[in-house]
Amino acid sequence: GAVVSQHPSRVICKSGTSVKIECRSLDFQATTMFWYRQFPKQSLMLMATSNEGSKATYEQGVEKDKFLINHASLTLSTLTVTSAHPEDSSFYICSATTGADQPQHFGDGTRLSIL
Amino acid sequence: GENVEQHPSTLSVQEGDSAVIKCTYSDSASNYFPWYKQELGKRPQLIIDIRSNVGEKKDQRIAVTLNKTAKHFSLHITETQPEDSAVYFCAASEGYNFNKFYFGSGTKLNVKP
């Protein structure tokens, strides 16, 4: 149980393109989802917290207009990297939890490469 | 937010030896501390966690200890095996918010056969 699916797994696109990444909880309802960014050989940096039906809460230094997050249902959250540039290239991972006092379950991640 | 520091960044041990990874945190209100294992290109997997009302927790070859006064916690792996080789991340919750936590910088563990 507690499977989180993330799609796509790999994206390569040109600079200026907007890219949407989906995070789905397949067998549970996720009241909260988190989005992380991970640079090569580095830690997972929390970008934002996404609660179903409300606006995402962004960490300090993360541009909310650059990284648009939508959590439209209890099983789906999306991250859109708008007008992506090479510096946005990274590994993006989502996680989901059923609520308070429950662990986070991670997706497989999306490797984004902007040319 | 919470500041989590993790040491060492790399650790090499011989198969069968023990490995210890240490973390410190800054927020005295943190009360949930998970440990994740991440193999190359894969998702982080929760291997063990501990809550602030407990000083130690063990699950087979893996144990975690917590010292709330000193604000540090450690992961102990005994009888290491080559398949234990991976990157290990500690994390600490943002205050009492179990759901939200911040990760340490990671430790790359290499178990030599």
PDB file of C-alpha atoms in Angstrom:
ATOM      1  CA  GLY A   1       0.000   0.000   0.000  1.00  0.00           C
ATOM      2  CA  ALA A   2       0.803   3.723   0.019  1.00  0.00           C
ATOM      3  CA  VAL A   3       1.989   3.966  -3.565  1.00  0.00           C
ATOM      4  CA  VAL A   4       2.793   7.343  -5.064  1.00  0.00           C
ATOM      5  CA  SER A   5       3.083   7.641  -8.819  1.00  0.00           C
ATOM      6  CA  GLN A   6       4.940  10.509 -10.455  1.00  0.00           C
ATOM      7  CA  HIS A   7       4.812  11.324 -14.140  1.00  0.00           C
ATOM      8  CA  PRO A   8       6.727  11.857 -16.321  1.00  0.00           C
ATOM      9  CA  SER A   9       9.925  10.217 -15.120  1.00  0.00           C
ATOM     10  CA  ARG A  10      12.094  12.144 -17.553  1.00  0.00           C
ATOM     11  CA  VAL A  11      11.623  15.373 -19.468  1.00  0.00           C
ATOM     12  CA  ILE A  12      13.981  17.047 -21.905  1.00  0.00           C
ATOM     13  CA  CYS A  13      12.814  20.310 -23.401  1.00  0.00           C
ATOM     14  CA  LYS A  14      13.923  23.629 -24.756  1.00  0.00           C
ATOM     15  CA  SER A  15      14.460  26.753 -22.701  1.00  0.00           C
ATOM     16  CA  GLY A  16      11.288  28.792 -22.298  1.00  0.00           C
ATOM     17  CA  THR A  17       8.977  25.777 -22.231  1.00  0.00           C
ATOM     18  CA  SER A  18       6.596  25.174 -19.350  1.00  0.00           C
ATOM     19  CA  VAL A  19       6.634  21.668 -17.915  1.00  0.00           C
ATOM     20  CA  LYS A  20       3.950  19.986 -15.822  1.00  0.00           C
ATOM     21  CA  ILE A  21       4.733  17.152 -13.416  1.00  0.00           C
ATOM     22  CA  GLU A  22       2.003  15.045 -11.862  1.00  0.00           C
ATOM     23  CA  CYS A  23       2.010  13.339  -8.498  1.00  0.00           C
ATOM     24  CA  ARG A  24      -0.712  10.816  -7.714  1.00  0.00           C
ATOM     25  CA  SER A  25      -1.472   8.766  -4.650  1.00  0.00           C
ATOM     26  CA  LEU A  26      -2.755   5.495  -6.091  1.00  0.00           C
ATOM     27  CA  ASP A  27      -4.216   3.660  -3.134  1.00  0.00           C
ATOM     28  CA  PHE A  28      -4.815   6.302  -0.506  1.00  0.00           C
ATOM     29  CA  GLN A  29      -6.120   9.810  -0.152  1.00  0.00           C
ATOM     30  CA  ALA A  30      -3.377  12.341   0.381  1.00  0.00           C
ATOM     31  CA  THR A  31      -4.424  15.359   2.396  1.00  0.00           C
ATOM     32  CA  THR A  32      -0.965  16.804   2.012  1.00  0.00           C
ATOM     33  CA  MET A  33       1.649  16.515  -0.702  1.00  0.00           C
ATOM     34  CA  PHE A  34       5.159  17.885  -0.739  1.00  0.00           C
ATOM     35  CA  TRP A  35       7.434  18.880  -3.581  1.00  0.00           C
ATOM     36  CA  TYR A  36      11.193  18.555  -3.325  1.00  0.00           C
ATOM     37  CA  ARG A  37      14.095  19.407  -5.572  1.00  0.00           C
ATOM     38  CA  GLN A  38      17.304  17.424  -5.534  1.00  0.00           C
ATOM     39  CA  PHE A  39      20.536  18.439  -7.237  1.00  0.00           C
ATOM     40  CA  PRO A  40      23.093  15.740  -8.082  1.00  0.00           C
ATOM     41  CA  LYS A  41      24.676  14.236  -4.984  1.00  0.00           C
ATOM     42  CA  GLN A  42      22.798  16.651  -2.756  1.00  0.00           C
ATOM     43  CA  SER A  43      19.930  16.502  -0.339  1.00  0.00           C
ATOM     44  CA  LEU A  44      16.228  16.893  -0.949  1.00  0.00           C
ATOM     45  CA  MET A  45      15.283  20.534  -0.634  1.00  0.00           C
ATOM     46  CA  LEU A  46      11.678  21.146   0.320  1.00  0.00           C
ATOM     47  CA  MET A  47      10.071  23.520  -2.159  1.00  0.00           C
ATOM     48  CA  ALA A  48       6.459  23.668  -1.060  1.00  0.00           C
ATOM     49  CA  THR A  49       3.656  22.032   0.883  1.00  0.00           C
ATOM     50  CA  SER A  50       0.448  21.372  -0.980  1.00  0.00           C
ATOM     51  CA  ASN A  51      -2.894  20.845   0.768  1.00  0.00           C
ATOM     52  CA  GLU A  52      -5.954  19.725  -1.126  1.00  0.00           C
ATOM     53  CA  GLY A  53      -8.243  22.601  -1.982  1.00  0.00           C
ATOM     54  CA  SER A  54      -5.989  25.377  -0.752  1.00  0.00           C
ATOM     55  CA  LYS A  55      -3.017  27.350  -1.945  1.00  0.00           C
ATOM     56  CA  ALA A  56       0.397  25.827  -1.617  1.00  0.00           C
ATOM     57  CA  THR A  57       2.809  27.063   1.012  1.00  0.00           C
ATOM     58  CA  TYR A  58       6.219  27.793  -0.445  1.00  0.00           C
ATOM     59  CA  GLU A  59       9.554  27.628   1.323  1.00  0.00           C
ATOM     60  CA  GLN A  60      11.674  30.725   1.555  1.00  0.00           C
ATOM     61  CA  GLY A  61      13.491  31.430  -1.677  1.00  0.00           C
ATOM     62  CA  VAL A  62      11.159  29.402  -3.893  1.00  0.00           C
ATOM     63  CA  GLU A  63       9.383  31.521  -6.513  1.00  0.00           C
ATOM     64  CA  LYS A  64       5.691  30.674  -6.462  1.00  0.00           C
ATOM     65  CA  ASP A  65       5.137  32.201  -9.903  1.00  0.00           C
ATOM     66  CA  LYS A  66       7.922  30.057 -11.274  1.00  0.00           C
ATOM     67  CA  PHE A  67       6.792  26.819  -9.665  1.00  0.00           C
ATOM     68  CA  LEU A  68       3.015  26.626  -9.837  1.00  0.00           C
ATOM     69  CA  ILE A  69       1.424  23.996  -7.632  1.00  0.00           C
ATOM     70  CA  ASN A  70      -2.133  22.775  -7.859  1.00  0.00           C
ATOM     71  CA  HIS A  71      -3.684  20.211  -5.531  1.00  0.00           C
ATOM     72  CA  ALA A  72      -7.097  19.786  -7.088  1.00  0.00           C
ATOM     73  CA  SER A  73      -8.070  16.489  -5.478  1.00  0.00           C
ATOM     74  CA  LEU A  74      -7.074  14.178  -2.658  1.00  0.00           C
ATOM     75  CA  THR A  75      -5.095  12.031  -5.093  1.00  0.00           C
ATOM     76  CA  LEU A  76      -3.445  14.499  -7.431  1.00  0.00           C
ATOM     77  CA  SER A  77      -1.024  17.381  -7.133  1.00  0.00           C
ATOM     78  CA  THR A  78       0.760  19.019 -10.055  1.00  0.00           C
ATOM     79  CA  LEU A  79       3.914  21.098 -10.265  1.00  0.00           C
ATOM     80  CA  THR A  80       4.340  23.324 -13.304  1.00  0.00           C
ATOM     81  CA  VAL A  81       7.753  24.800 -13.973  1.00  0.00           C
ATOM     82  CA  THR A  82       6.940  27.888 -15.994  1.00  0.00           C
ATOM     83  CA  SER A  83       9.251  29.252 -18.673  1.00  0.00           C
ATOM     84  CA  ALA A  84      11.926  26.775 -17.675  1.00  0.00           C
ATOM     85  CA  HIS A  85      15.598  27.641 -18.058  1.00  0.00           C
ATOM     86  CA  PRO A  86      18.745  25.488 -17.808  1.00  0.00           C
ATOM     87  CA  GLU A  87      19.179  26.384 -14.147  1.00  0.00           C
ATOM     88  CA  ASP A  88      15.832  24.723 -13.454  1.00  0.00           C
ATOM     89  CA  SER A  89      17.271  21.389 -14.538  1.00  0.00           C
ATOM     90  CA  SER A  90      17.061  19.087 -11.564  1.00  0.00           C
ATOM     91  CA  PHE A  91      15.434  16.030 -10.053  1.00  0.00           C
ATOM     92  CA  TYR A  92      11.974  16.836  -8.707  1.00  0.00           C
ATOM     93  CA  ILE A  93      10.331  14.453  -6.239  1.00  0.00           C
ATOM     94  CA  CYS A  94       6.906  14.567  -4.683  1.00  0.00           C
ATOM     95  CA  SER A  95       5.679  12.881  -1.559  1.00  0.00           C
ATOM     96  CA  ALA A  96       2.255  12.326  -0.052  1.00  0.00           C
ATOM     97  CA  THR A  97       0.827  11.684   3.356  1.00  0.00           C
ATOM     98  CA  THR A  98      -2.613  10.790   4.637  1.00  0.00           C
ATOM     99  CA  GLY A  99      -2.465  13.314   7.419  1.00  0.00           C
ATOM    100  CA  ALA A 100      -1.071  14.112  10.798  1.00  0.00           C
ATOM    101  CA  ASP A 101       1.181  11.555  12.402  1.00  0.00           C
ATOM    102  CA  GLN A 102       1.676   9.620   9.171  1.00  0.00           C
ATOM    103  CA  PRO A 103       4.892   9.121   7.193  1.00  0.00           C
ATOM    104  CA  GLN A 104       5.601  10.588   3.788  1.00  0.00           C
ATOM    105  CA  HIS A 105       5.598   8.271   0.793  1.00  0.00           C
ATOM    106  CA  PHE A 106       7.704   9.329  -2.151  1.00  0.00           C
ATOM    107  CA  GLY A 107       7.193   9.166  -5.882  1.00  0.00           C
ATOM    108  CA  ASP A 108       9.953   7.969  -8.220  1.00  0.00           C
ATOM    109  CA  GLY A 109      10.902  11.503  -9.187  1.00  0.00           C
ATOM    110  CA  THR A 110      11.128  13.429 -12.442  1.00  0.00           C
ATOM    111  CA  ARG A 111      14.436  14.276 -14.021  1.00  0.00           C
ATOM    112  CA  LEU A 112      14.036  17.592 -15.789  1.00  0.00           C
ATOM    113  CA  SER A 113      16.636  18.696 -18.314  1.00  0.00           C
ATOM    114  CA  ILE A 114      16.316  22.086 -19.956  1.00  0.00           C
ATOM    115  CA  LEU A 115      18.456  22.627 -23.041  1.00  0.00           C
TER     116      LEU A 115
ATOM    117  CA  GLY B   1      12.895  26.463   8.848  1.00  0.00           C
ATOM    118  CA  GLU B   2      14.654  23.659  10.607  1.00  0.00           C
ATOM    119  CA  ASN B   3      18.406  23.263  10.058  1.00  0.00           C
ATOM    120  CA  VAL B   4      19.548  19.645   9.906  1.00  0.00           C
ATOM    121  CA  GLU B   5      23.218  18.747   9.709  1.00  0.00           C
ATOM    122  CA  GLN B   6      24.430  15.269   8.861  1.00  0.00           C
ATOM    123  CA  HIS B   7      27.818  13.598   9.157  1.00  0.00           C
ATOM    124  CA  PRO B   8      29.773  12.029   7.624  1.00  0.00           C
ATOM    125  CA  SER B   9      29.083  12.790   3.983  1.00  0.00           C
ATOM    126  CA  THR B  10      30.675   9.508   2.930  1.00  0.00           C
ATOM    127  CA  LEU B  11      31.313   6.336   4.889  1.00  0.00           C
ATOM    128  CA  SER B  12      33.076   3.175   3.798  1.00  0.00           C
ATOM    129  CA  VAL B  13      32.919   0.045   5.908  1.00  0.00           C
ATOM    130  CA  GLN B  14      33.824  -3.578   5.470  1.00  0.00           C
ATOM    131  CA  GLU B  15      30.987  -6.044   5.158  1.00  0.00           C
ATOM    132  CA  GLY B  16      29.939  -7.194   8.608  1.00  0.00           C
ATOM    133  CA  ASP B  17      31.110  -4.046  10.363  1.00  0.00           C
ATOM    134  CA  SER B  18      28.810  -1.458  11.903  1.00  0.00           C
ATOM    135  CA  ALA B  19      28.016   1.957  10.441  1.00  0.00           C
ATOM    136  CA  VAL B  20      26.929   5.031  12.349  1.00  0.00           C
ATOM    137  CA  ILE B  21      25.523   8.222  10.853  1.00  0.00           C
ATOM    138  CA  LYS B  22      24.874  11.268  13.003  1.00  0.00           C
ATOM    139  CA  CYS B  23      22.542  14.237  12.667  1.00  0.00           C
ATOM    140  CA  THR B  24      21.858  17.384  14.622  1.00  0.00           C
ATOM    141  CA  TYR B  25      18.869  19.674  14.388  1.00  0.00           C
ATOM    142  CA  SER B  26      18.124  23.232  15.443  1.00  0.00           C
ATOM    143  CA  ASP B  27      14.429  23.360  16.341  1.00  0.00           C
ATOM    144  CA  SER B  28      13.910  22.176  19.904  1.00  0.00           C
ATOM    145  CA  ALA B  29      10.199  21.677  19.132  1.00  0.00           C
ATOM    146  CA  SER B  30      10.913  19.012  16.499  1.00  0.00           C
ATOM    147  CA  ASN B  31       9.421  15.715  17.562  1.00  0.00           C
ATOM    148  CA  TYR B  32       9.619  13.365  14.604  1.00  0.00           C
ATOM    149  CA  PHE B  33      12.829  12.053  13.037  1.00  0.00           C
ATOM    150  CA  PRO B  34      12.688   9.707  10.048  1.00  0.00           C
ATOM    151  CA  TRP B  35      15.568   8.105   8.191  1.00  0.00           C
ATOM    152  CA  TYR B  36      15.421   7.435   4.474  1.00  0.00           C
ATOM    153  CA  LYS B  37      17.529   5.261   2.203  1.00  0.00           C
ATOM    154  CA  GLN B  38      17.919   6.289  -1.407  1.00  0.00           C
ATOM    155  CA  GLU B  39      19.512   4.131  -4.063  1.00  0.00           C
ATOM    156  CA  LEU B  40      20.844   5.794  -7.182  1.00  0.00           C
ATOM    157  CA  GLY B  41      18.034   7.248  -9.292  1.00  0.00           C
ATOM    158  CA  LYS B  42      15.315   5.830  -7.068  1.00  0.00           C
ATOM    159  CA  ARG B  43      12.829   7.174  -4.573  1.00  0.00           C
ATOM    160  CA  PRO B  44      13.759   7.628  -0.917  1.00  0.00           C
ATOM    161  CA  GLN B  45      12.490   4.751   1.209  1.00  0.00           C
ATOM    162  CA  LEU B  46      11.642   5.130   4.883  1.00  0.00           C
ATOM    163  CA  ILE B  47      13.755   2.668   6.862  1.00  0.00           C
ATOM    164  CA  ILE B  48      13.102   3.711  10.431  1.00  0.00           C
ATOM    165  CA  ASP B  49      11.737   6.653  12.379  1.00  0.00           C
ATOM    166  CA  ILE B  50      11.635   7.809  15.959  1.00  0.00           C
ATOM    167  CA  ARG B  51       9.454  10.174  17.910  1.00  0.00           C
ATOM    168  CA  SER B  52      10.548  12.480  20.651  1.00  0.00           C
ATOM    169  CA  ASN B  53       8.961  10.498  23.448  1.00  0.00           C
ATOM    170  CA  VAL B  54      11.338   7.606  22.770  1.00  0.00           C
ATOM    171  CA  GLY B  55      15.101   7.512  23.200  1.00  0.00           C
ATOM    172  CA  GLU B  56      15.858   4.497  21.061  1.00  0.00           C
ATOM    173  CA  LYS B  57      14.164   2.296  18.495  1.00  0.00           C
ATOM    174  CA  LYS B  58      15.420  -0.874  16.857  1.00  0.00           C
ATOM    175  CA  ASP B  59      14.336  -2.862  13.839  1.00  0.00           C
ATOM    176  CA  GLN B  60      16.518  -5.901  13.184  1.00  0.00           C
ATOM    177  CA  ARG B  61      19.942  -4.579  12.088  1.00  0.00           C
ATOM    178  CA  ILE B  62      18.898  -0.937  12.175  1.00  0.00           C
ATOM    179  CA  ALA B  63      18.566   1.238  15.243  1.00  0.00           C
ATOM    180  CA  VAL B  64      18.077   4.929  15.870  1.00  0.00           C
ATOM    181  CA  THR B  65      18.902   6.857  19.023  1.00  0.00           C
ATOM    182  CA  LEU B  66      17.666  10.296  19.983  1.00  0.00           C
ATOM    183  CA  ASN B  67      19.052  12.787  22.479  1.00  0.00           C
ATOM    184  CA  LYS B  68      16.552  15.621  22.709  1.00  0.00           C
ATOM    185  CA  THR B  69      18.604  17.620  25.156  1.00  0.00           C
ATOM    186  CA  ALA B  70      21.570  17.724  22.827  1.00  0.00           C
ATOM    187  CA  LYS B  71      19.340  17.813  19.731  1.00  0.00           C
ATOM    188  CA  HIS B  72      21.036  14.997  17.954  1.00  0.00           C
ATOM    189  CA  PHE B  73      20.048  11.594  16.662  1.00  0.00           C
ATOM    190  CA  SER B  74      21.944   8.750  15.074  1.00  0.00           C
ATOM    191  CA  LEU B  75      21.402   5.801  12.783  1.00  0.00           C
ATOM    192  CA  HIS B  76      23.181   2.558  13.576  1.00  0.00           C
ATOM    193  CA  ILE B  77      23.452  -0.285  11.104  1.00  0.00           C
ATOM    194  CA  THR B  78      24.995  -3.506  12.371  1.00  0.00           C
ATOM    195  CA  GLU B  79      26.346  -6.446  10.365  1.00  0.00           C
ATOM    196  CA  THR B  80      26.404  -4.361   7.217  1.00  0.00           C
ATOM    197  CA  GLN B  81      25.851  -6.014   3.864  1.00  0.00           C
ATOM    198  CA  PRO B  82      26.713  -4.822   0.325  1.00  0.00           C
ATOM    199  CA  GLU B  83      23.024  -4.176  -0.324  1.00  0.00           C
ATOM    200  CA  ASP B  84      23.099  -1.586   2.451  1.00  0.00           C
ATOM    201  CA  SER B  85      25.184   0.591   0.118  1.00  0.00           C
ATOM    202  CA  ALA B  86      23.120   3.699  -0.677  1.00  0.00           C
ATOM    203  CA  VAL B  87      22.671   7.308   0.364  1.00  0.00           C
ATOM    204  CA  TYR B  88      21.030   7.758   3.742  1.00  0.00           C
ATOM    205  CA  PHE B  89      19.160  10.905   4.734  1.00  0.00           C
ATOM    206  CA  CYS B  90      18.053  11.949   8.171  1.00  0.00           C
ATOM    207  CA  ALA B  91      15.207  14.394   8.633  1.00  0.00           C
ATOM    208  CA  ALA B  92      13.606  16.388  11.417  1.00  0.00           C
ATOM    209  CA  SER B  93      10.049  17.652  11.594  1.00  0.00           C
ATOM    210  CA  GLU B  94       9.137  21.298  11.610  1.00  0.00           C
ATOM    211  CA  GLY B  95       8.136  21.628  15.220  1.00  0.00           C
ATOM    212  CA  TYR B  96       5.132  19.500  16.026  1.00  0.00           C
ATOM    213  CA  ASN B  97       4.180  19.127  12.381  1.00  0.00           C
ATOM    214  CA  PHE B  98       4.877  15.440  11.797  1.00  0.00           C
ATOM    215  CA  ASN B  99       4.037  15.738   8.141  1.00  0.00           C
ATOM    216  CA  LYS B 100       6.569  18.366   7.241  1.00  0.00           C
ATOM    217  CA  PHE B 101      10.254  17.844   7.682  1.00  0.00           C
ATOM    218  CA  TYR B 102      13.655  18.952   6.483  1.00  0.00           C
ATOM    219  CA  PHE B 103      16.403  16.649   5.309  1.00  0.00           C
ATOM    220  CA  GLY B 104      20.064  16.440   6.182  1.00  0.00           C
ATOM    221  CA  SER B 105      22.670  16.566   3.444  1.00  0.00           C
ATOM    222  CA  GLY B 106      22.961  12.794   3.116  1.00  0.00           C
ATOM    223  CA  THR B 107      25.578  10.138   3.764  1.00  0.00           C
ATOM    224  CA  LYS B 108      26.834   7.899   1.028  1.00  0.00           C
ATOM    225  CA  LEU B 109      27.459   4.503   2.589  1.00  0.00           C
ATOM    226  CA  ASN B 110      29.682   2.044   0.760  1.00  0.00           C
ATOM    227  CA  VAL B 111      29.850  -1.476   2.144  1.00  0.00           C
ATOM    228  CA  LYS B 112      32.812  -3.328   0.720  1.00  0.00           C
ATOM    229  CA  PRO B 113      32.433  -7.085   0.296  1.00  0.00           C
TER     230      PRO B 113
END
